[in-house]
Amino acid sequence: MNKNIFYNLVIKNDSNQILLLKDNNLHSENWNLPKVYFVKNENKLKILNQYLDNKILISKNNIAPWINYNEKDKTFILLRIINYNNTNISSIQSNQFCQWHNLLCFDINNFSPVVKRSMKCLTIPDVYGITNIQNIQNTKLFLYKLEQSLDSGLKLIQFREPNLLECNNISSKKNIINNIFSQVYKLCKQYQSQLLVNSIHGFELCKLSDGMHMRSVDAYRYKSRPKIMHNKLLGISIHNRQDLNHAILLEADFVVLGSVLYTETHPNNKFLGWINFSNIIKNTEIPVFAIGGQSKELKDIAISFGAHGIAGMRNIIT
């Protein structure tokens, strides 16, 4: 057993709360994630259920790899417990007590470093919608679909409209993009959702939005996180492990990997499949969205292969 490897359990319920614990010790100040050690070749499910004293029952269908990271001489491996919604738990072990903490309002000073990092990642929604207006005549219908999706809980959207850039008149092109972006942004703010702008549209719109989503080709133009992204979200599209490593170098908040499955958007492209997807993101330290053939019905499958969540156009904004 390597004592420097820590397996932390991220248990989140449908009320956007995370389960944390601390020792029954007057001197214990920091809240921590439930933590368990595994010996090589041990039955992880059995050990997990023993540790949790069967108060939180774990099966192979609701435990998933998530993110790993190194801090000094320690490696933290975070496992997500999915589809768990029992809030009636006050303790796991006799020397510890538990409490549910809201992800959106907490005092960061009272949490351990691993919890702070987990919470930052968990505040990123697990469904990522991408606009697909294509031409100006579709704007009204798209805005209707977007509002329906926002009303149903969609919290993270990317404005990406390369086809709207095909107008020959540069002045008209800019006005069209700005006008449609303004309408999309207004709707997102109405529903307290975040809107990122694809790098194909440049930094001008990014300044007006909640962040930027970079194409992989654009990401390679930078060796560090752009200063303009301070206090904004940075997402990056990737296609392989090299792209992922570069995104980590740029301190991206998340990445999007695909295409995982067949997609009508890129019908001639080879798709990765879930095994290749899982191998590429293995031991990653930032959240990864799966894209390509994704739908809300596939979200739990994506998560089971290590994804943070799913991204897409037609099946997400409907």
mmCIF file of C-alpha atoms in Angstrom:
data_model
loop_
_atom_site.group_PDB
_atom_site.id
_atom_site.type_symbol
_atom_site.label_atom_id
_atom_site.label_comp_id
_atom_site.label_asym_id
_atom_site.label_seq_id
_atom_site.Cartn_x
_atom_site.Cartn_y
_atom_site.Cartn_z
ATOM 1 C CA MET A 1 0.000 0.000 0.000
ATOM 2 C CA ASN A 2 1.309 3.432 -0.931
ATOM 3 C CA LYS A 3 0.498 5.738 1.988
ATOM 4 C CA ASN A 4 0.923 8.777 -0.255
ATOM 5 C CA ILE A 5 -2.073 7.854 -2.415
ATOM 6 C CA PHE A 6 -5.404 9.116 -1.102
ATOM 7 C CA TYR A 7 -8.756 7.953 -2.485
ATOM 8 C CA ASN A 8 -11.372 10.614 -1.835
ATOM 9 C CA LEU A 9 -15.097 10.105 -2.353
ATOM 10 C CA VAL A 10 -17.101 12.902 -3.952
ATOM 11 C CA ILE A 11 -20.724 12.349 -2.930
ATOM 12 C CA LYS A 12 -23.097 14.936 -4.392
ATOM 13 C CA ASN A 13 -26.884 14.898 -4.195
ATOM 14 C CA ASP A 14 -29.574 16.351 -6.456
ATOM 15 C CA SER A 15 -29.779 19.473 -4.291
ATOM 16 C CA ASN A 16 -26.278 20.556 -5.362
ATOM 17 C CA GLN A 17 -24.799 19.608 -1.995
ATOM 18 C CA ILE A 18 -21.613 17.674 -1.262
ATOM 19 C CA LEU A 19 -21.091 15.361 1.724
ATOM 20 C CA LEU A 20 -18.130 16.362 3.917
ATOM 21 C CA LEU A 21 -16.871 15.152 7.262
ATOM 22 C CA LYS A 22 -14.481 16.021 10.046
ATOM 23 C CA ASP A 23 -13.214 14.283 13.161
ATOM 24 C CA ASN A 24 -15.075 14.530 16.458
ATOM 25 C CA ASN A 25 -12.229 16.604 17.759
ATOM 26 C CA LEU A 26 -12.461 20.098 19.171
ATOM 27 C CA HIS A 27 -9.193 20.959 17.424
ATOM 28 C CA SER A 28 -10.375 19.712 14.034
ATOM 29 C CA GLU A 29 -11.247 22.740 11.903
ATOM 30 C CA ASN A 30 -11.217 21.634 8.270
ATOM 31 C CA TRP A 31 -13.986 19.765 6.521
ATOM 32 C CA ASN A 32 -12.749 16.916 4.317
ATOM 33 C CA LEU A 33 -14.014 14.477 1.740
ATOM 34 C CA PRO A 34 -14.562 10.889 2.913
ATOM 35 C CA LYS A 35 -11.232 9.130 2.409
ATOM 36 C CA VAL A 36 -10.330 5.452 2.064
ATOM 37 C CA TYR A 37 -7.191 3.415 1.294
ATOM 38 C CA PHE A 38 -7.037 0.437 -1.042
ATOM 39 C CA VAL A 39 -4.453 -2.308 -1.110
ATOM 40 C CA LYS A 40 -3.562 -3.577 -4.585
ATOM 41 C CA ASN A 41 -6.017 -6.206 -5.904
ATOM 42 C CA GLU A 42 -8.489 -5.517 -3.086
ATOM 43 C CA ASN A 43 -12.201 -5.553 -3.875
ATOM 44 C CA LYS A 44 -12.803 -1.801 -3.952
ATOM 45 C CA LEU A 45 -16.592 -2.056 -3.647
ATOM 46 C CA LYS A 46 -16.301 -4.281 -0.585
ATOM 47 C CA ILE A 47 -13.773 -1.976 1.084
ATOM 48 C CA LEU A 48 -15.855 1.101 0.261
ATOM 49 C CA ASN A 49 -19.004 -0.359 1.759
ATOM 50 C CA GLN A 50 -17.117 -1.488 4.859
ATOM 51 C CA TYR A 51 -15.663 2.000 5.298
ATOM 52 C CA LEU A 52 -19.050 3.619 4.811
ATOM 53 C CA ASP A 53 -20.509 1.134 7.299
ATOM 54 C CA ASN A 54 -23.216 0.327 4.730
ATOM 55 C CA LYS A 55 -24.831 3.711 5.389
ATOM 56 C CA ILE A 56 -24.101 4.721 1.815
ATOM 57 C CA LEU A 57 -24.369 1.621 -0.344
ATOM 58 C CA ILE A 58 -22.007 1.607 -3.323
ATOM 59 C CA SER A 59 -22.358 -0.598 -6.394
ATOM 60 C CA LYS A 60 -20.274 -0.838 -9.560
ATOM 61 C CA ASN A 61 -22.980 1.194 -11.286
ATOM 62 C CA ASN A 62 -22.638 4.288 -9.134
ATOM 63 C CA ILE A 63 -18.915 4.721 -8.576
ATOM 64 C CA ALA A 64 -16.855 6.447 -11.252
ATOM 65 C CA PRO A 65 -13.304 7.798 -11.687
ATOM 66 C CA TRP A 66 -13.160 11.569 -11.904
ATOM 67 C CA ILE A 67 -9.985 13.621 -11.463
ATOM 68 C CA ASN A 68 -6.528 12.978 -10.014
ATOM 69 C CA TYR A 69 -3.875 15.439 -9.022
ATOM 70 C CA ASN A 70 -0.542 15.617 -7.261
ATOM 71 C CA GLU A 71 0.303 17.939 -4.413
ATOM 72 C CA LYS A 72 3.880 17.763 -3.113
ATOM 73 C CA ASP A 73 4.456 14.071 -2.317
ATOM 74 C CA LYS A 74 0.769 13.140 -2.319
ATOM 75 C CA THR A 75 -1.520 11.857 -5.053
ATOM 76 C CA PHE A 76 -5.238 12.487 -4.672
ATOM 77 C CA ILE A 77 -7.582 10.197 -6.606
ATOM 78 C CA LEU A 78 -11.155 11.454 -6.608
ATOM 79 C CA LEU A 79 -13.977 8.963 -7.134
ATOM 80 C CA ARG A 80 -17.516 10.175 -7.795
ATOM 81 C CA ILE A 81 -20.506 8.476 -6.248
ATOM 82 C CA ILE A 82 -23.371 9.081 -8.680
ATOM 83 C CA ASN A 83 -27.145 8.785 -8.375
ATOM 84 C CA TYR A 84 -27.028 9.250 -4.617
ATOM 85 C CA ASN A 85 -29.706 11.352 -2.948
ATOM 86 C CA ASN A 86 -30.038 10.249 0.689
ATOM 87 C CA THR A 87 -29.435 13.302 2.873
ATOM 88 C CA ASN A 88 -30.371 11.545 6.131
ATOM 89 C CA ILE A 89 -26.858 10.711 7.247
ATOM 90 C CA SER A 90 -24.997 12.308 10.151
ATOM 91 C CA SER A 91 -21.963 10.044 10.523
ATOM 92 C CA ILE A 92 -19.937 7.405 8.707
ATOM 93 C CA GLN A 93 -17.435 6.291 11.312
ATOM 94 C CA SER A 94 -17.914 6.636 15.072
ATOM 95 C CA ASN A 95 -15.117 9.207 15.371
ATOM 96 C CA GLN A 96 -16.431 11.434 12.580
ATOM 97 C CA PHE A 97 -19.548 13.389 11.779
ATOM 98 C CA CYS A 98 -20.914 14.461 8.409
ATOM 99 C CA GLN A 99 -22.641 17.474 6.998
ATOM 100 C CA TRP A 100 -24.029 18.419 3.590
ATOM 101 C CA HIS A 101 -22.555 21.638 2.178
ATOM 102 C CA ASN A 102 -24.040 23.726 -0.610
ATOM 103 C CA LEU A 103 -21.587 24.018 -3.499
ATOM 104 C CA LEU A 104 -22.624 27.573 -4.330
ATOM 105 C CA CYS A 105 -22.274 29.149 -0.886
ATOM 106 C CA PHE A 106 -19.512 28.027 1.420
ATOM 107 C CA ASP A 107 -16.671 29.593 3.402
ATOM 108 C CA ILE A 108 -13.594 28.395 1.533
ATOM 109 C CA ASN A 109 -11.371 28.970 4.592
ATOM 110 C CA ASN A 110 -12.924 26.051 6.474
ATOM 111 C CA PHE A 111 -12.087 23.391 3.913
ATOM 112 C CA SER A 112 -9.017 21.304 3.201
ATOM 113 C CA PRO A 113 -7.124 21.915 -0.092
ATOM 114 C CA VAL A 114 -8.520 18.753 -1.719
ATOM 115 C CA VAL A 115 -12.088 19.843 -0.899
ATOM 116 C CA LYS A 116 -11.508 23.348 -2.266
ATOM 117 C CA ARG A 117 -10.248 21.868 -5.521
ATOM 118 C CA SER A 118 -13.140 19.418 -5.757
ATOM 119 C CA MET A 119 -15.725 22.094 -5.091
ATOM 120 C CA LYS A 120 -14.271 24.349 -7.774
ATOM 121 C CA CYS A 121 -14.611 21.514 -10.301
ATOM 122 C CA LEU A 122 -18.072 20.524 -9.087
ATOM 123 C CA THR A 123 -19.375 24.064 -9.584
ATOM 124 C CA ILE A 124 -18.875 23.487 -13.324
ATOM 125 C CA PRO A 125 -22.233 22.107 -14.574
ATOM 126 C CA ASP A 126 -22.165 18.588 -16.035
ATOM 127 C CA VAL A 127 -24.199 19.429 -19.159
ATOM 128 C CA TYR A 128 -22.685 21.823 -21.722
ATOM 129 C CA GLY A 129 -24.895 23.106 -24.530
ATOM 130 C CA ILE A 130 -23.500 24.514 -27.787
ATOM 131 C CA THR A 131 -25.451 26.890 -30.024
ATOM 132 C CA ASN A 132 -26.361 25.711 -33.508
ATOM 133 C CA ILE A 133 -28.240 28.537 -35.244
ATOM 134 C CA GLN A 134 -26.337 28.242 -38.574
ATOM 135 C CA ASN A 135 -28.254 30.987 -40.377
ATOM 136 C CA ILE A 136 -30.079 34.124 -39.336
ATOM 137 C CA GLN A 137 -33.495 32.747 -40.334
ATOM 138 C CA ASN A 138 -33.224 30.128 -37.578
ATOM 139 C CA THR A 139 -32.620 32.647 -34.789
ATOM 140 C CA LYS A 140 -36.161 32.913 -33.448
ATOM 141 C CA LEU A 141 -36.688 29.132 -33.317
ATOM 142 C CA PHE A 142 -33.291 28.591 -31.706
ATOM 143 C CA LEU A 143 -33.934 31.203 -29.008
ATOM 144 C CA TYR A 144 -37.211 29.449 -28.210
ATOM 145 C CA LYS A 145 -35.407 26.095 -27.845
ATOM 146 C CA LEU A 146 -32.658 27.696 -25.786
ATOM 147 C CA GLU A 147 -35.138 29.223 -23.364
ATOM 148 C CA GLN A 148 -36.880 25.861 -22.980
ATOM 149 C CA SER A 149 -33.534 24.235 -22.155
ATOM 150 C CA LEU A 150 -32.531 27.011 -19.762
ATOM 151 C CA ASP A 151 -35.872 26.709 -18.017
ATOM 152 C CA SER A 152 -35.188 22.967 -17.637
ATOM 153 C CA GLY A 153 -31.897 23.659 -15.869
ATOM 154 C CA LEU A 154 -29.171 24.102 -18.521
ATOM 155 C CA LYS A 155 -26.455 26.208 -16.849
ATOM 156 C CA LEU A 156 -23.473 26.199 -19.227
ATOM 157 C CA ILE A 157 -23.625 27.245 -22.892
ATOM 158 C CA GLN A 158 -21.096 27.926 -25.635
ATOM 159 C CA PHE A 159 -21.794 30.475 -28.377
ATOM 160 C CA ARG A 160 -20.318 28.908 -31.526
ATOM 161 C CA GLU A 161 -21.634 30.029 -34.908
ATOM 162 C CA PRO A 162 -19.044 29.588 -37.698
ATOM 163 C CA ASN A 163 -21.730 29.521 -40.410
ATOM 164 C CA LEU A 164 -22.969 32.966 -39.421
ATOM 165 C CA LEU A 165 -19.491 34.244 -40.313
ATOM 166 C CA GLU A 166 -19.954 33.457 -44.010
ATOM 167 C CA CYS A 167 -21.582 36.808 -44.776
ATOM 168 C CA ASN A 168 -19.376 38.657 -47.321
ATOM 169 C CA ASN A 169 -19.909 42.122 -45.877
ATOM 170 C CA ILE A 170 -17.575 42.417 -42.864
ATOM 171 C CA SER A 171 -19.601 45.182 -41.221
ATOM 172 C CA SER A 172 -22.869 43.277 -41.640
ATOM 173 C CA LYS A 173 -21.235 40.073 -40.418
ATOM 174 C CA LYS A 174 -20.087 41.742 -37.202
ATOM 175 C CA ASN A 175 -23.493 43.314 -36.591
ATOM 176 C CA ILE A 176 -25.298 39.997 -37.157
ATOM 177 C CA ILE A 177 -23.024 38.111 -34.763
ATOM 178 C CA ASN A 178 -23.177 40.824 -32.095
ATOM 179 C CA ASN A 179 -26.956 41.071 -32.298
ATOM 180 C CA ILE A 180 -27.559 37.329 -31.992
ATOM 181 C CA PHE A 181 -24.931 36.987 -29.265
ATOM 182 C CA SER A 182 -26.649 39.757 -27.278
ATOM 183 C CA GLN A 183 -29.973 37.919 -27.456
ATOM 184 C CA VAL A 184 -28.400 34.628 -26.365
ATOM 185 C CA TYR A 185 -26.475 36.312 -23.546
ATOM 186 C CA LYS A 186 -29.576 38.122 -22.289
ATOM 187 C CA LEU A 187 -31.475 34.828 -22.073
ATOM 188 C CA CYS A 188 -28.602 33.117 -20.260
ATOM 189 C CA LYS A 189 -28.397 35.884 -17.667
ATOM 190 C CA GLN A 190 -32.158 35.760 -17.195
ATOM 191 C CA TYR A 191 -31.759 32.131 -16.088
ATOM 192 C CA GLN A 192 -28.452 32.696 -14.242
ATOM 193 C CA SER A 193 -26.562 30.505 -16.701
ATOM 194 C CA GLN A 194 -23.003 30.980 -17.948
ATOM 195 C CA LEU A 195 -22.212 31.742 -21.585
ATOM 196 C CA LEU A 196 -18.797 31.124 -23.125
ATOM 197 C CA VAL A 197 -17.730 32.327 -26.581
ATOM 198 C CA ASN A 198 -15.892 30.091 -29.036
ATOM 199 C CA SER A 199 -12.440 31.398 -29.974
ATOM 200 C CA ILE A 200 -13.506 31.554 -33.629
ATOM 201 C CA HIS A 201 -15.306 34.778 -32.665
ATOM 202 C CA GLY A 202 -12.246 36.380 -31.043
ATOM 203 C CA PHE A 203 -11.713 38.106 -27.706
ATOM 204 C CA GLU A 204 -14.085 41.026 -28.276
ATOM 205 C CA LEU A 205 -17.184 38.988 -27.451
ATOM 206 C CA CYS A 206 -15.284 37.099 -24.770
ATOM 207 C CA LYS A 207 -14.954 40.334 -22.791
ATOM 208 C CA LEU A 208 -18.749 40.565 -22.715
ATOM 209 C CA SER A 209 -19.294 36.927 -21.743
ATOM 210 C CA ASP A 210 -18.452 34.558 -18.886
ATOM 211 C CA GLY A 211 -15.433 33.092 -20.647
ATOM 212 C CA MET A 212 -13.991 31.537 -23.783
ATOM 213 C CA HIS A 213 -13.990 28.095 -25.325
ATOM 214 C CA MET A 214 -10.828 27.634 -27.389
ATOM 215 C CA ARG A 215 -10.458 25.404 -30.398
ATOM 216 C CA SER A 216 -7.395 23.177 -29.977
ATOM 217 C CA VAL A 217 -5.611 24.965 -32.837
ATOM 218 C CA ASP A 218 -6.105 28.295 -31.050
ATOM 219 C CA ALA A 219 -4.966 26.893 -27.706
ATOM 220 C CA TYR A 220 -1.534 26.039 -29.157
ATOM 221 C CA ARG A 221 -0.926 29.735 -29.811
ATOM 222 C CA TYR A 222 -0.503 30.215 -26.063
ATOM 223 C CA LYS A 223 2.045 28.938 -23.566
ATOM 224 C CA SER A 224 0.104 30.063 -20.507
ATOM 225 C CA ARG A 225 -3.429 31.101 -19.601
ATOM 226 C CA PRO A 226 -4.327 34.379 -21.385
ATOM 227 C CA LYS A 227 -4.521 37.303 -18.959
ATOM 228 C CA ILE A 228 -7.946 38.237 -20.316
ATOM 229 C CA MET A 229 -9.251 34.971 -18.834
ATOM 230 C CA HIS A 230 -8.721 36.180 -15.266
ATOM 231 C CA ASN A 231 -11.981 35.568 -13.370
ATOM 232 C CA LYS A 232 -13.494 33.965 -16.482
ATOM 233 C CA LEU A 233 -14.009 30.332 -17.462
ATOM 234 C CA LEU A 234 -11.635 28.764 -19.974
ATOM 235 C CA GLY A 235 -12.699 25.632 -21.837
ATOM 236 C CA ILE A 236 -10.616 23.951 -24.553
ATOM 237 C CA SER A 237 -11.483 21.385 -27.226
ATOM 238 C CA ILE A 238 -9.082 18.439 -27.346
ATOM 239 C CA HIS A 239 -8.640 15.323 -29.465
ATOM 240 C CA ASN A 240 -5.821 13.405 -27.761
ATOM 241 C CA ARG A 241 -3.599 13.253 -24.675
ATOM 242 C CA GLN A 242 -1.153 15.807 -26.078
ATOM 243 C CA ASP A 243 -3.987 18.327 -26.422
ATOM 244 C CA LEU A 244 -5.097 17.514 -22.869
ATOM 245 C CA ASN A 245 -1.612 18.098 -21.454
ATOM 246 C CA HIS A 246 -1.417 21.452 -23.236
ATOM 247 C CA ALA A 247 -4.817 22.449 -21.856
ATOM 248 C CA ILE A 248 -3.557 21.647 -18.352
ATOM 249 C CA LEU A 249 -0.500 23.834 -19.056
ATOM 250 C CA LEU A 250 -2.882 26.693 -19.929
ATOM 251 C CA GLU A 251 -4.752 26.089 -16.650
ATOM 252 C CA ALA A 252 -8.015 25.388 -18.461
ATOM 253 C CA ASP A 253 -11.031 25.026 -16.195
ATOM 254 C CA PHE A 254 -12.265 22.106 -18.296
ATOM 255 C CA VAL A 255 -11.813 20.414 -21.666
ATOM 256 C CA VAL A 256 -14.124 18.790 -24.210
ATOM 257 C CA LEU A 257 -12.979 15.538 -25.865
ATOM 258 C CA GLY A 258 -14.498 13.877 -28.910
ATOM 259 C CA SER A 259 -16.043 12.784 -31.031
ATOM 260 C CA VAL A 260 -16.824 9.891 -28.714
ATOM 261 C CA LEU A 261 -19.709 8.444 -30.738
ATOM 262 C CA TYR A 262 -21.038 8.934 -34.261
ATOM 263 C CA THR A 263 -22.375 12.435 -34.805
ATOM 264 C CA GLU A 264 -24.305 14.052 -37.652
ATOM 265 C CA THR A 265 -22.185 17.189 -37.243
ATOM 266 C CA HIS A 266 -19.049 15.292 -38.366
ATOM 267 C CA PRO A 267 -20.411 12.180 -40.140
ATOM 268 C CA ASN A 268 -17.120 11.300 -41.871
ATOM 269 C CA ASN A 269 -14.927 11.543 -38.776
ATOM 270 C CA LYS A 270 -13.732 8.466 -36.923
ATOM 271 C CA PHE A 271 -15.125 8.377 -33.420
ATOM 272 C CA LEU A 272 -13.169 7.406 -30.312
ATOM 273 C CA GLY A 273 -15.567 5.088 -28.523
ATOM 274 C CA TRP A 274 -15.785 4.966 -24.739
ATOM 275 C CA ILE A 275 -12.665 2.857 -24.108
ATOM 276 C CA ASN A 276 -10.370 5.213 -26.035
ATOM 277 C CA PHE A 277 -12.062 8.185 -24.392
ATOM 278 C CA SER A 278 -11.397 6.686 -20.964
ATOM 279 C CA ASN A 279 -7.758 5.887 -21.791
ATOM 280 C CA ILE A 280 -7.037 9.423 -23.025
ATOM 281 C CA ILE A 281 -8.380 11.097 -19.885
ATOM 282 C CA LYS A 282 -7.030 8.563 -17.389
ATOM 283 C CA ASN A 283 -5.517 10.259 -14.321
ATOM 284 C CA THR A 284 -6.391 13.725 -15.609
ATOM 285 C CA GLU A 285 -6.491 16.627 -13.169
ATOM 286 C CA ILE A 286 -9.225 18.715 -14.815
ATOM 287 C CA PRO A 287 -12.872 17.978 -15.708
ATOM 288 C CA VAL A 288 -13.457 16.470 -19.166
ATOM 289 C CA PHE A 289 -16.720 16.658 -21.108
ATOM 290 C CA ALA A 290 -17.593 13.969 -23.649
ATOM 291 C CA ILE A 291 -18.861 15.259 -26.999
ATOM 292 C CA GLY A 292 -20.131 13.519 -30.116
ATOM 293 C CA GLY A 293 -23.412 11.620 -30.192
ATOM 294 C CA GLN A 294 -24.187 12.646 -26.613
ATOM 295 C CA SER A 295 -27.591 13.091 -25.008
ATOM 296 C CA LYS A 296 -28.893 13.509 -21.471
ATOM 297 C CA GLU A 297 -29.758 9.807 -21.457
ATOM 298 C CA LEU A 298 -26.045 9.007 -21.918
ATOM 299 C CA LYS A 299 -24.755 11.287 -19.161
ATOM 300 C CA ASP A 300 -24.398 8.563 -16.520
ATOM 301 C CA ILE A 301 -22.574 6.343 -19.030
ATOM 302 C CA ALA A 302 -20.171 9.192 -19.827
ATOM 303 C CA ILE A 303 -19.547 9.766 -16.114
ATOM 304 C CA SER A 304 -18.916 6.050 -15.557
ATOM 305 C CA PHE A 305 -16.031 6.294 -18.066
ATOM 306 C CA GLY A 306 -14.490 9.234 -16.203
ATOM 307 C CA ALA A 307 -16.213 12.181 -17.881
ATOM 308 C CA HIS A 308 -17.273 15.216 -15.884
ATOM 309 C CA GLY A 309 -20.375 15.391 -18.056
ATOM 310 C CA ILE A 310 -21.592 15.711 -21.641
ATOM 311 C CA ALA A 311 -21.530 18.425 -24.302
ATOM 312 C CA GLY A 312 -23.475 18.792 -27.509
ATOM 313 C CA MET A 313 -25.781 20.756 -29.778
ATOM 314 C CA ARG A 314 -29.024 19.189 -31.006
ATOM 315 C CA ASN A 315 -29.605 16.755 -28.148
ATOM 316 C CA ILE A 316 -28.757 19.270 -25.426
ATOM 317 C CA ILE A 317 -30.534 22.411 -26.615
ATOM 318 C CA THR A 318 -33.884 20.980 -27.719
#
